[in-house]
Coordinates of C-alpha atoms in Angstrom, one line a residue:
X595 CA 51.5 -29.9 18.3
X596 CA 49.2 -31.0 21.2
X597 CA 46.1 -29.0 20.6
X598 CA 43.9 -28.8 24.0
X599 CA 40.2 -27.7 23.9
X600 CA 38.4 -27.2 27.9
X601 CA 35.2 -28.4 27.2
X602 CA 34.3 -27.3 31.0
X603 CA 35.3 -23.7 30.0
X604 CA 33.4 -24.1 26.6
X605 CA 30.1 -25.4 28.1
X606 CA 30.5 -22.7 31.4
X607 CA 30.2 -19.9 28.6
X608 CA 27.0 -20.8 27.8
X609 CA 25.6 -19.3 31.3
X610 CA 27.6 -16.3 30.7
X611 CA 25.1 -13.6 31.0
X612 CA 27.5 -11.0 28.8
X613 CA 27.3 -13.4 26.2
X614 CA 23.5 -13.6 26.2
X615 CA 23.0 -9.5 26.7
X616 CA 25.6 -9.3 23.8
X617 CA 23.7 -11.8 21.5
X618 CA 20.5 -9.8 22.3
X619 CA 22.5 -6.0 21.4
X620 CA 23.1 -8.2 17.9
X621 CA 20.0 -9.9 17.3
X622 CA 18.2 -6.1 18.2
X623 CA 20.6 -4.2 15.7
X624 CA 20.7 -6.8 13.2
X625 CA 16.7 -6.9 13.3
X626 CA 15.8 -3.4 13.3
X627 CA 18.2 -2.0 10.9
X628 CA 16.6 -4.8 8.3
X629 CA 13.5 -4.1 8.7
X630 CA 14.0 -0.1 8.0
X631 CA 16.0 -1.0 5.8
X632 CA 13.3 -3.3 4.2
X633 CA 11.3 -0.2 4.2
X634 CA 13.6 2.2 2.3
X635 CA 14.6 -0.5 0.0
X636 CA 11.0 -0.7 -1.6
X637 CA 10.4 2.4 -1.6
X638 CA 13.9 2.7 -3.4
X639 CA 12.8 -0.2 -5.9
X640 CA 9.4 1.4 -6.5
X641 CA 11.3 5.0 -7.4
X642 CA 13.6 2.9 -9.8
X643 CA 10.6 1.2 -11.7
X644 CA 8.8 4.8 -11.8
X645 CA 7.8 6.8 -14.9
X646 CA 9.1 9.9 -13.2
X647 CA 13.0 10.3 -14.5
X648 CA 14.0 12.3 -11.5
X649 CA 13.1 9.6 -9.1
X650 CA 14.6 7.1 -11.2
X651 CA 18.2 8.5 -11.1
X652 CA 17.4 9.8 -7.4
X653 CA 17.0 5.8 -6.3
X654 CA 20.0 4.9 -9.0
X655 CA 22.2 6.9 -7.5
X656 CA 21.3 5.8 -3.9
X657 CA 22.2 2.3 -4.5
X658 CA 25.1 3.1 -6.7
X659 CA 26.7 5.0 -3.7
X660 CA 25.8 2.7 -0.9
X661 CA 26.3 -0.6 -2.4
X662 CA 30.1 1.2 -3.4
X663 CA 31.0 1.8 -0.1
X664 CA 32.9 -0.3 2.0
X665 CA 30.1 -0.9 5.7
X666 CA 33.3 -0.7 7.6
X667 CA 34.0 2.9 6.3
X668 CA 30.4 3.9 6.2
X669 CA 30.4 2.6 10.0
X670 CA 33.4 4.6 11.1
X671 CA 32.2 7.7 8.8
X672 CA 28.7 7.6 10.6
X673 CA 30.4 7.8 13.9
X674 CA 33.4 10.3 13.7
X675 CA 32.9 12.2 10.8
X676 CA 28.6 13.6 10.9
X677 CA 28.6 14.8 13.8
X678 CA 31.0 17.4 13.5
X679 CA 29.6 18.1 10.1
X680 CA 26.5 18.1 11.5
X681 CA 25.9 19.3 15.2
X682 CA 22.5 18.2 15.4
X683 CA 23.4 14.8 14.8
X684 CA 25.8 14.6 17.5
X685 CA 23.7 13.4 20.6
X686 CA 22.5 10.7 18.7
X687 CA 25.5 9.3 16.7
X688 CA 27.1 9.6 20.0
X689 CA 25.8 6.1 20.7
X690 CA 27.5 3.3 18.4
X691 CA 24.2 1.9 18.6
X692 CA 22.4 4.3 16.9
X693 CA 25.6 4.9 14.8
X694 CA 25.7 1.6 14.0
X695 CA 22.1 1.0 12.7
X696 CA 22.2 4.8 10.5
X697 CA 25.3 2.7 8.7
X698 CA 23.6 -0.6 8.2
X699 CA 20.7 0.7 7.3
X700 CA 22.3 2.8 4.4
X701 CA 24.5 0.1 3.4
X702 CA 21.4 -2.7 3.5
X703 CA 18.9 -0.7 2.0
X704 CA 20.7 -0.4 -1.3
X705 CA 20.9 -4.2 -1.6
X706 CA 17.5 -4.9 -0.3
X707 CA 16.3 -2.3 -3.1
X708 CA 17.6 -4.4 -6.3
X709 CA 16.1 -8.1 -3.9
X710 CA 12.9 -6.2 -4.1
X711 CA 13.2 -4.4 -7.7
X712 CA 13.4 -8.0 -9.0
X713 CA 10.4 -9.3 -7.1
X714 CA 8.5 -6.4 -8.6
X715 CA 10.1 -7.1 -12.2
X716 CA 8.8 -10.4 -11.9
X717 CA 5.3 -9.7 -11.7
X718 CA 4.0 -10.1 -15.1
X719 CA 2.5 -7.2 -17.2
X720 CA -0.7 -8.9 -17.8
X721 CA -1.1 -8.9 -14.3
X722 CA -0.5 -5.2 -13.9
X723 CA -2.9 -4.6 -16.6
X724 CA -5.6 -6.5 -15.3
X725 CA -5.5 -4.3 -11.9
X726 CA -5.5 -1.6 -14.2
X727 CA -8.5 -2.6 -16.5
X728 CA -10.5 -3.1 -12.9
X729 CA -9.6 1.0 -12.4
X730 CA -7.2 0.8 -10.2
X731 CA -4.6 3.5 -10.5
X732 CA -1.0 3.4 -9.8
X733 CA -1.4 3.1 -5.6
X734 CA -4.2 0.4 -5.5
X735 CA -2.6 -1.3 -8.2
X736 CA 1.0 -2.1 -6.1
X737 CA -0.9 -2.4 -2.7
X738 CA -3.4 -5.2 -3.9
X739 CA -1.7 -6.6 -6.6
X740 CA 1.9 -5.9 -7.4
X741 CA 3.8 -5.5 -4.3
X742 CA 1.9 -8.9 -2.9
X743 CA 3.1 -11.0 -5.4
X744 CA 6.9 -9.0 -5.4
X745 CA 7.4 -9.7 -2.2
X746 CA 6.3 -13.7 -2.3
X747 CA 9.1 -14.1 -4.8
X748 CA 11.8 -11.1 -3.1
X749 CA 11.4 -13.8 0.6
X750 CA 14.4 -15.9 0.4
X751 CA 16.4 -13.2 -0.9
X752 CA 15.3 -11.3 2.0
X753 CA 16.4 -13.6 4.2
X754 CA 19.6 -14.4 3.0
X755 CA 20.3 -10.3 3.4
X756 CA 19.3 -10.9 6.8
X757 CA 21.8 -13.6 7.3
X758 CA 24.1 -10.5 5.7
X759 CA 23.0 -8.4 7.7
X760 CA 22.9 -9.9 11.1
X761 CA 26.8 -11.1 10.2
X762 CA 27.8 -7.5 9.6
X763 CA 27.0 -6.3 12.7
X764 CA 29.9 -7.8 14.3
X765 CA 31.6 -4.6 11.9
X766 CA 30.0 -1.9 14.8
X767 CA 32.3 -3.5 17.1
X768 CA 35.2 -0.8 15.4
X769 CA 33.2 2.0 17.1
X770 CA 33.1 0.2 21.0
X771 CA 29.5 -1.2 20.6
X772 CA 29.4 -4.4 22.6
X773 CA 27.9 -7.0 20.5
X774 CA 28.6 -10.6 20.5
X775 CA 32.2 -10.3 18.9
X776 CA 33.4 -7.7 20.8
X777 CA 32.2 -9.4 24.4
X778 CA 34.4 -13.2 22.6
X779 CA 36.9 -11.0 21.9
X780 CA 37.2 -8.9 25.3
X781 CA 36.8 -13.0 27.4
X782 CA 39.6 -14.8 25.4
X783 CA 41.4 -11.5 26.0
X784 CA 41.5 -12.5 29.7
X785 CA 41.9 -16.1 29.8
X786 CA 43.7 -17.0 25.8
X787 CA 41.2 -19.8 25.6
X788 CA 40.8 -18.1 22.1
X789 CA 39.5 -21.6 20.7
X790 CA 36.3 -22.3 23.1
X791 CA 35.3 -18.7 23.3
X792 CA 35.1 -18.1 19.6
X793 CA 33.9 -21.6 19.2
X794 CA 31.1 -20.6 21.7
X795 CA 30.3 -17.3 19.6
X796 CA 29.8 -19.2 16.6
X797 CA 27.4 -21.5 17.6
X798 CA 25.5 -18.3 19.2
X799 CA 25.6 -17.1 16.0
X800 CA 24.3 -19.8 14.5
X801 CA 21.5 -20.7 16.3
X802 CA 20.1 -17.2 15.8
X803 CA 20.8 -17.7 11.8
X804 CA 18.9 -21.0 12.8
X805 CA 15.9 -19.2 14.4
X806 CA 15.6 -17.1 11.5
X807 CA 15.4 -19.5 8.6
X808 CA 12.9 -21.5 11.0
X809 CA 10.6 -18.2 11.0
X810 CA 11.5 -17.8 7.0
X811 CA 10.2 -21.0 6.3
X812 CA 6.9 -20.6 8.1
X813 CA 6.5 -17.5 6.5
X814 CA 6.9 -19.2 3.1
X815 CA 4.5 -21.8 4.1
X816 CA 1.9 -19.5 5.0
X817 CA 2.4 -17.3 2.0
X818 CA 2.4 -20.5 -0.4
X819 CA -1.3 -20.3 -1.0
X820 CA -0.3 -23.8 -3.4
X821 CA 1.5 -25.6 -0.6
X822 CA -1.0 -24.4 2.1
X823 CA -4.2 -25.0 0.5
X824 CA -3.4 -28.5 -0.4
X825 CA -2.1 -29.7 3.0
X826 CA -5.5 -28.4 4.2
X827 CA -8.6 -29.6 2.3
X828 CA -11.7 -27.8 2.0
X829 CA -13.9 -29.2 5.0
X830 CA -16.5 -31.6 3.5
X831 CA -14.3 -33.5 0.7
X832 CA -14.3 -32.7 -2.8
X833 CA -16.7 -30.1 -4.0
X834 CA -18.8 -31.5 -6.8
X835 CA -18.6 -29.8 -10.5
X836 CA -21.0 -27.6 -11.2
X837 CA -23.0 -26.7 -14.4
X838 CA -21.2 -23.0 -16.0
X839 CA -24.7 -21.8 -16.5
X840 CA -28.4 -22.8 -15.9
X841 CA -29.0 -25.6 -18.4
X842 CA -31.1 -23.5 -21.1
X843 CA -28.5 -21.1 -21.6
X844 CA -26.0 -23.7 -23.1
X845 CA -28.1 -24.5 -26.2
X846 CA -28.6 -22.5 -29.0
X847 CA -30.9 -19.6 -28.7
X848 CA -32.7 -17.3 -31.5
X849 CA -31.8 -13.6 -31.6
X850 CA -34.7 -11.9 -31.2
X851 CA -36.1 -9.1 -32.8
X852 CA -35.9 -6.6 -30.5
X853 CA -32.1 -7.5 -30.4
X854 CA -31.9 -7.7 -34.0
X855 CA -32.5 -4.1 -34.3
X856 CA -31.2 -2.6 -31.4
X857 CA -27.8 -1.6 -32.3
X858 CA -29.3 1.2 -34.8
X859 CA -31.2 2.6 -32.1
X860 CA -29.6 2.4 -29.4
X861 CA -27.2 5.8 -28.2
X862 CA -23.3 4.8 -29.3
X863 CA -21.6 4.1 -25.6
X864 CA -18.1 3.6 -27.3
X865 CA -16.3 4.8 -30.5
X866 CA -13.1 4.6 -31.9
X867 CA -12.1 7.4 -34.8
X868 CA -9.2 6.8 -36.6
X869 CA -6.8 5.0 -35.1
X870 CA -3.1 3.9 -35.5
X871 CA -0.7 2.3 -33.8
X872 CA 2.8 0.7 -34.4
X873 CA 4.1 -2.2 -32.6
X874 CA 7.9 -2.6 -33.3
X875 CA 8.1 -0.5 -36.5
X876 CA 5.0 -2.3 -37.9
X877 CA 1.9 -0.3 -38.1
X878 CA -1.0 -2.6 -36.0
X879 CA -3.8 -0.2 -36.8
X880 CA -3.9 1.4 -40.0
X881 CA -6.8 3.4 -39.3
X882 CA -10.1 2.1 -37.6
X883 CA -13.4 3.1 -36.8
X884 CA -15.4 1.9 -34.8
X885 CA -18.9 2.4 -33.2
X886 CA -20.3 0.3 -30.1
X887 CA -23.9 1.1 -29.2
X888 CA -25.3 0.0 -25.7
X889 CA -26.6 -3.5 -25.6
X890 CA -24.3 -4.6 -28.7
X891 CA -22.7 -7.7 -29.1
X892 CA -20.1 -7.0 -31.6
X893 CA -17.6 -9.9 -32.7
X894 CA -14.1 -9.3 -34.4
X895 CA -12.6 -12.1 -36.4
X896 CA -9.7 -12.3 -38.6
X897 CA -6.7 -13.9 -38.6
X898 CA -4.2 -13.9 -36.3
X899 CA -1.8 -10.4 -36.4
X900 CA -4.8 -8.4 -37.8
X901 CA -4.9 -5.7 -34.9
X902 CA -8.0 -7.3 -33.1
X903 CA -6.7 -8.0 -29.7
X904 CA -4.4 -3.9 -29.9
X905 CA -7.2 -2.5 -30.9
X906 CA -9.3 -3.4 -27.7
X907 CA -6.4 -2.7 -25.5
X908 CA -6.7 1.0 -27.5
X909 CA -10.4 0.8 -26.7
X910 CA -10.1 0.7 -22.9
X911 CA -6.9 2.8 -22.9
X912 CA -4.0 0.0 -21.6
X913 CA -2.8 0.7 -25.1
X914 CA -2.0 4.1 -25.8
X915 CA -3.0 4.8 -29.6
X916 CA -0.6 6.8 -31.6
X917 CA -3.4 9.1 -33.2
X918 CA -7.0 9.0 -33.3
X919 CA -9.5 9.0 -30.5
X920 CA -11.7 7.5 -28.2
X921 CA -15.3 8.4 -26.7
X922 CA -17.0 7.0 -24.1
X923 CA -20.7 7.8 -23.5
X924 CA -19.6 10.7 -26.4
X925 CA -16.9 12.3 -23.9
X926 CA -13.2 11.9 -24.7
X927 CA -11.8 8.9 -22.9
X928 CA -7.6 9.0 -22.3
X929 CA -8.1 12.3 -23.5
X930 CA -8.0 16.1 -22.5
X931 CA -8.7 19.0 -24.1
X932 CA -5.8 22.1 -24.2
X933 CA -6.9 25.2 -26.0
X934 CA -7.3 23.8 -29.6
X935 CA -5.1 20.3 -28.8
X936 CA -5.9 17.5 -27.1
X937 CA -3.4 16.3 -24.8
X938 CA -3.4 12.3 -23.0
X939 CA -5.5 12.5 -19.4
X940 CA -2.9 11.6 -16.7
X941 CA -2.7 7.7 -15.4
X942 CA -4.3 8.9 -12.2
X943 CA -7.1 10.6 -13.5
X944 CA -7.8 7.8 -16.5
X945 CA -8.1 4.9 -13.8
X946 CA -11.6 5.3 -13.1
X947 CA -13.3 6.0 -16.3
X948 CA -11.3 2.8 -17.1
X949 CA -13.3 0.2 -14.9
X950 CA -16.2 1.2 -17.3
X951 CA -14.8 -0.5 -19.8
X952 CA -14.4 -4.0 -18.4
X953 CA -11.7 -6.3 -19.8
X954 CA -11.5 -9.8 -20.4
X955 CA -7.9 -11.3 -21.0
X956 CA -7.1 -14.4 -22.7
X957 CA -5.2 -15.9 -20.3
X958 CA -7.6 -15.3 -17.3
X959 CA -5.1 -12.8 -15.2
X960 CA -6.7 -13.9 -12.0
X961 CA -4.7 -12.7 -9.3
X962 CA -3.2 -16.0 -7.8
X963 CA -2.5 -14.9 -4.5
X964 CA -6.6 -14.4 -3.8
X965 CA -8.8 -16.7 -3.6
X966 CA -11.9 -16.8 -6.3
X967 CA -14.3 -14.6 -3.8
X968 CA -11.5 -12.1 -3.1
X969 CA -10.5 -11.4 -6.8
X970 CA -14.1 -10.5 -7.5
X971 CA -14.5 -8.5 -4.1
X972 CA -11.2 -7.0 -4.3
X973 CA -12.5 -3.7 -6.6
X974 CA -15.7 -2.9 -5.4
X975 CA -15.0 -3.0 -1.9
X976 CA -12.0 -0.7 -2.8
X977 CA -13.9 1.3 -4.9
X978 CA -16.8 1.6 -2.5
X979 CA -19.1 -0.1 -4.4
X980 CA -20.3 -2.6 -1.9
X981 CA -20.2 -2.5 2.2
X982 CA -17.2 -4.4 4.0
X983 CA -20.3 -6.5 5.7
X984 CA -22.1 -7.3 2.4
X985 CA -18.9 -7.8 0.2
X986 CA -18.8 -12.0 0.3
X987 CA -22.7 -12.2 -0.4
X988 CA -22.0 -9.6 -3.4
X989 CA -19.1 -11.7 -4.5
X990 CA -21.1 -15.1 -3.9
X991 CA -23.8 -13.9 -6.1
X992 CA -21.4 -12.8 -8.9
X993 CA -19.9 -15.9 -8.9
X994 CA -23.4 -18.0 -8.8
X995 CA -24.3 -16.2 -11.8
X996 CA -21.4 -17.8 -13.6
X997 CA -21.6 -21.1 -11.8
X998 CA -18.8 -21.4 -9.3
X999 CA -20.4 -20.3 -5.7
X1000 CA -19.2 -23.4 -4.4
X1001 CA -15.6 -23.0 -5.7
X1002 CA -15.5 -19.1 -3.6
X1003 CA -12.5 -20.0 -1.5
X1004 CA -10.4 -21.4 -3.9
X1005 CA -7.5 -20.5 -5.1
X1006 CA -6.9 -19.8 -9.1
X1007 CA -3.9 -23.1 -9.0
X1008 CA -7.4 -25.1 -7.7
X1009 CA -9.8 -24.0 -10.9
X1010 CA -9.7 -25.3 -14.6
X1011 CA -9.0 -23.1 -17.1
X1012 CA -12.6 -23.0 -18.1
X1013 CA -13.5 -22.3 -14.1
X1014 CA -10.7 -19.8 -13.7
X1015 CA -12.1 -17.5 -17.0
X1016 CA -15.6 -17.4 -15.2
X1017 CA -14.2 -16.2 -12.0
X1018 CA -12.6 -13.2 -14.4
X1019 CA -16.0 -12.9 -15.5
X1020 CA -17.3 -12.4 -12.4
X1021 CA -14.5 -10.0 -11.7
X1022 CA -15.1 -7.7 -14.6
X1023 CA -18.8 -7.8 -13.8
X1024 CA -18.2 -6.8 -10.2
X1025 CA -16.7 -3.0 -11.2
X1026 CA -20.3 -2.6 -12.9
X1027 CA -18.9 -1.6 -16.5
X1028 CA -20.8 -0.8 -19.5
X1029 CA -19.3 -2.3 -21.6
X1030 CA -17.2 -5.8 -21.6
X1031 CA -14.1 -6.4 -23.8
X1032 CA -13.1 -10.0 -24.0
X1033 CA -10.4 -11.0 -25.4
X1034 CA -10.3 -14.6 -27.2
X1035 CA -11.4 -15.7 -23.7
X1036 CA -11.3 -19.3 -25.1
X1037 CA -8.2 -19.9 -26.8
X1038 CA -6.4 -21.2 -23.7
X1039 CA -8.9 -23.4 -22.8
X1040 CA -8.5 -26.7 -23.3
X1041 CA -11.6 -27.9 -26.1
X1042 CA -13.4 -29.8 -23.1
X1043 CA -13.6 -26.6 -21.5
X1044 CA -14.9 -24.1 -24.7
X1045 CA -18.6 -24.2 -23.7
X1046 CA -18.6 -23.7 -20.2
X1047 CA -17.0 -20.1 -20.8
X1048 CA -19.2 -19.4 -23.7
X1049 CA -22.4 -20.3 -22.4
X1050 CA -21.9 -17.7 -19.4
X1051 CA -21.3 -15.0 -22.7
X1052 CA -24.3 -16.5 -24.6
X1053 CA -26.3 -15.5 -21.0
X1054 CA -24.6 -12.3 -20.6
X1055 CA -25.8 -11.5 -24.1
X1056 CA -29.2 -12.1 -23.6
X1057 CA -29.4 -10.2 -20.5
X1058 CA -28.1 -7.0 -22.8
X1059 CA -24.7 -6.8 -21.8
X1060 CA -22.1 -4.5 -24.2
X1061 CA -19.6 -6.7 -25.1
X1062 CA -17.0 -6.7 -27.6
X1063 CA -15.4 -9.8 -28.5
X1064 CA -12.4 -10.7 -30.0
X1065 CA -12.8 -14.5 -31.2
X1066 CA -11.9 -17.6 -33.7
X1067 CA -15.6 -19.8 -32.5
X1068 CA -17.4 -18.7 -35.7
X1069 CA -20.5 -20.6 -34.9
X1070 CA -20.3 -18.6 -31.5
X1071 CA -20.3 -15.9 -33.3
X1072 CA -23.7 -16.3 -34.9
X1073 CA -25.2 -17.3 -32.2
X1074 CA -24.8 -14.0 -29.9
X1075 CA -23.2 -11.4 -32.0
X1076 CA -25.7 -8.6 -33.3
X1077 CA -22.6 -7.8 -35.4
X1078 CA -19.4 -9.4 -36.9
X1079 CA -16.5 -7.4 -37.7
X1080 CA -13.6 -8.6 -39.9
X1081 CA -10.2 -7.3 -39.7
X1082 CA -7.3 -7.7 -41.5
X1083 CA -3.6 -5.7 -41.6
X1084 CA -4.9 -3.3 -39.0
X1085 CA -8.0 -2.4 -40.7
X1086 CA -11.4 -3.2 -40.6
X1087 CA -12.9 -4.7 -44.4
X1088 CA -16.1 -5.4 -43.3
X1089 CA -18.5 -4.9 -40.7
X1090 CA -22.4 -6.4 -40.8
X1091 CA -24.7 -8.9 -39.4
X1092 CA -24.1 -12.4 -38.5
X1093 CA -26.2 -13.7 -41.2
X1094 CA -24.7 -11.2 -44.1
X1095 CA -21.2 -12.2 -42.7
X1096 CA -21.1 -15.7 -42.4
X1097 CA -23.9 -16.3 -45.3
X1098 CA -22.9 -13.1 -48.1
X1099 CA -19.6 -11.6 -47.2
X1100 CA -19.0 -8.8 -49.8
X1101 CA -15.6 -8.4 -49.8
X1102 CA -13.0 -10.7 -51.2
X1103 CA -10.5 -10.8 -48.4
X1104 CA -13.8 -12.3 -46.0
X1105 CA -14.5 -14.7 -48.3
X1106 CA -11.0 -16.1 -48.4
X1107 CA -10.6 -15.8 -44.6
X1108 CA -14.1 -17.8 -44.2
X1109 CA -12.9 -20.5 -46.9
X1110 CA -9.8 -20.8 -45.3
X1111 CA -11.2 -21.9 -42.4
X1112 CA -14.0 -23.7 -43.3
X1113 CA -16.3 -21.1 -43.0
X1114 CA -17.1 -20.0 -46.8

């Protein structure tokens, strides 16, 4: 079989202006109906992943429908069979362009919706808490924190459903638009030089493909905060480590009197009464009460699976408990009251009495895609706490009380561990709260790294700062706490001073605890 191929022919095709306005029609559909399609499909993802049932099945059955459906059918339904159903529909289906792009962006949108429902799955739950512990409520929440870090990881499967996408639009050409198949198909027609012309289409349709991943991968460059910060250095070098606090602050202090006996004087900011919750069929509070007064430092110990860190997730609410309740400032907090019950406050409402009670988490929970300045700034410029204009010299003073000014503009992937938990300091004490929960904010830290984060508490605690914290540094624990608590299977067995605690604890199960760990 002698096989021919007209290289003239093939290369004279490339100054075919039908092939060009064709490859435009495609690019133009194929580009549009993705990016509504982008649209709908998080909004579709979003309704899957809601707590309202309705919506959930709505955006289920969406995506079961239109990811069932062959495109070709849905094309040639769009086309012949709406606008007799539908009259008003008919001058604009009329055009196979617009036909075409209703179709693909039904079909796409159900795929794009599960690309993007994944993104949003992998955000972690810490992460959505810590938006939630600074008060943000379900909107704020997805638009700072949420949907940013969804759609880092959703980008290459984005743009392989562009690929998809810009592939199926050769499919229109059933309903007489003139894309770039249609116009090879309609030149061989003429001339049988089936071989060059498709050859020719292909390689159309690959450099846009190629265009494409070139602008995906600068978008994933620019959205790599990792990849981009360390191919640019800071200007200036290195910046030199800095002390966590002024120097005084790190050695050991005397509690003074008039901390000493504050906590019976002063008006009870916090309370807990009664409660319970179960974890997995296992009861994690059996029970607690609990009183914070303002400008307490209380400390919880115990060991580990005692209830300490649930029961401060009950305390600001990102636990729900399963009875009892919670005051704040004497007023219920999570809570309404109905006639003579008392029914959970809605999510929306909940959000900003949240933010004053600050949280702490053990694991930092910065949010990775800001830089140190913009996770403290983020809340209080959104809450209105702080001018637009003034917002970096609010965050820069934040973080020069913990140390870290000169670190502002780095990212999270750029701090220690130690560095990273005063940034979340900082953050917690942007929102203003009265009171602080911190949760074992050393035990990720490396040993090296302990006394940087607890000298910034130590100076928090001696500017009068609430704080409640849960931790297993017992000599820390002396040294700020006006009182220790000791938990143990969900409850708490004792409760006193530092000094009574550590020194006299009354109860056996303390004094085995203490022992145990080379306290007693």
């Amino acid at each position: 079989m002698d096989l021919h191929f007209d290289w003239a022919y093939a290369f004279g095709l490339f100054a075919n202006g039908q092939i060009w306005d064709a490859a435009v029609t495609t690019l133009w559909l194929a580009t549009l109906s993705w990016m509504i399609a982008g649209v709908l499909g998080l909004g579709l993802a979003l309704l899957k992943r809601s707590g309202l049932a309705p919506a959930r099945r709505a955006a289920g059955a969406y995506v079961w429908l239109f990811r069932g459906l062959p495109l070709l059918l849905l094309v040639i339904f769009v086309y012949n069979a709406v606008p007799p159903a539908l009259p008003v529909t008919r001058e604009f289906l009329s055009n196979p362009f617009n036909a075409g792009l209703v179709a693909l962006v039904l079909s796409e949108s159900a795929y794009m919706a599960e690309v993007f429902r994944a993104g949003l799955t992998a955000v972690s739950p810490e992460q959505r808490d810590a938006g939630r512990a600074l008060g943000f409520g379900s909107v704020p929440l997805h638009r700072y924190v949420i949907v940013p870090q969804a759609f880092r990881i959703a980008i290459p499967g984005l743009g392989n459903e562009y690929v998809s996408n810009l592939k199926n639009t050769s499919l229109v050409s059933v309903i007489s638009l003139v894309e770039l198949t249609l116009t090879g198909q309609r030149i061989y027609s003429g001339n049988f030089l089936i071989l060059e012309t498709l050859s020719v289409i292909g390689i159309v349709y690959l450099a846009m493909v190629t265009l494409f991943t070139g602008v995906q991968h600068v978008l994933e460059r620019r959205l790599d905060v990792r990849r981009e910060r360390e191919r640019r250095p800071a200007p200036g070098g290195e910046v030199p480590p800095q002390p966590a606090v002024p120097a005084q602050t790190t050695t050991p202090r005397e509690r003074t009197p008039t901390r000493a006996g504050r906590p019976m004087s002063a008006p009870v900011v916090l309370e807990a009464r009664d409660l319970r919750k179960a974890l997995g069929g296992r009861e994690v509070l059996a029970g607690v009460d609990l009183e914070i007064r303002r400008g307490d430092v209380c400390v919880i110990i115990g060991p580990s699976g005692s209830g300490k860190s649930t029961l401060l997730r009950c305390l600001n609410r990102l636990l729900i408990a399963d009875q009892g309740t919670i005051l704040l400032d004497d007023q219920p907090f999570g809570y309404r009251p109905s006639g003579s019950a008392i029914r959970p406050e809605p999510e929306r409402h909940l959000a900003e009495r949240r933010r004053r009670v600050g949280m702490v988490f053990q694991r930092f929970e910065l949010f990775p895609h800001y830089t140190a300045l913009e996770n403290v700034v983020l809340a209080p410029r959104h809450f209105g706490l702080v001018p637009r204009a003034g917002a970096r010299e609010y965050g820069l003073a934040l973080l020069r009380r913990v140390g870290l000014e000169q670190h502002a503009d780095k990212y999270p992937h750029q701090l220690s561990g130690g560095q990273q938990q005063r940034v979340a300091i900082a953050r917690t004490l942007a929102v203003e709260p009265e009171v602080i929960l911190l949760d074992e904010p050393t035990s990720a830290l490396d040993p090296e790294l302990v006394n940087e984060v607890l000298s910034v508490i130590a100076s928090l605690a001696d500017e009068g700062m609430t704080m409640v914290i849960v931790s297993h540094e017992m000599d820390f624990a002396r040294l700020v706490a006006d009182r220790v608590v000791f938990m143990d299977a969900g409850r708490i067995i004792e409760d006193g001073a530092p000094d009574q605690i550590f020194s006299a604890p009354a109860h056996q199960r303390t004094q085995r605890f203490l022992a145990a760990i080379g306290q007693g």
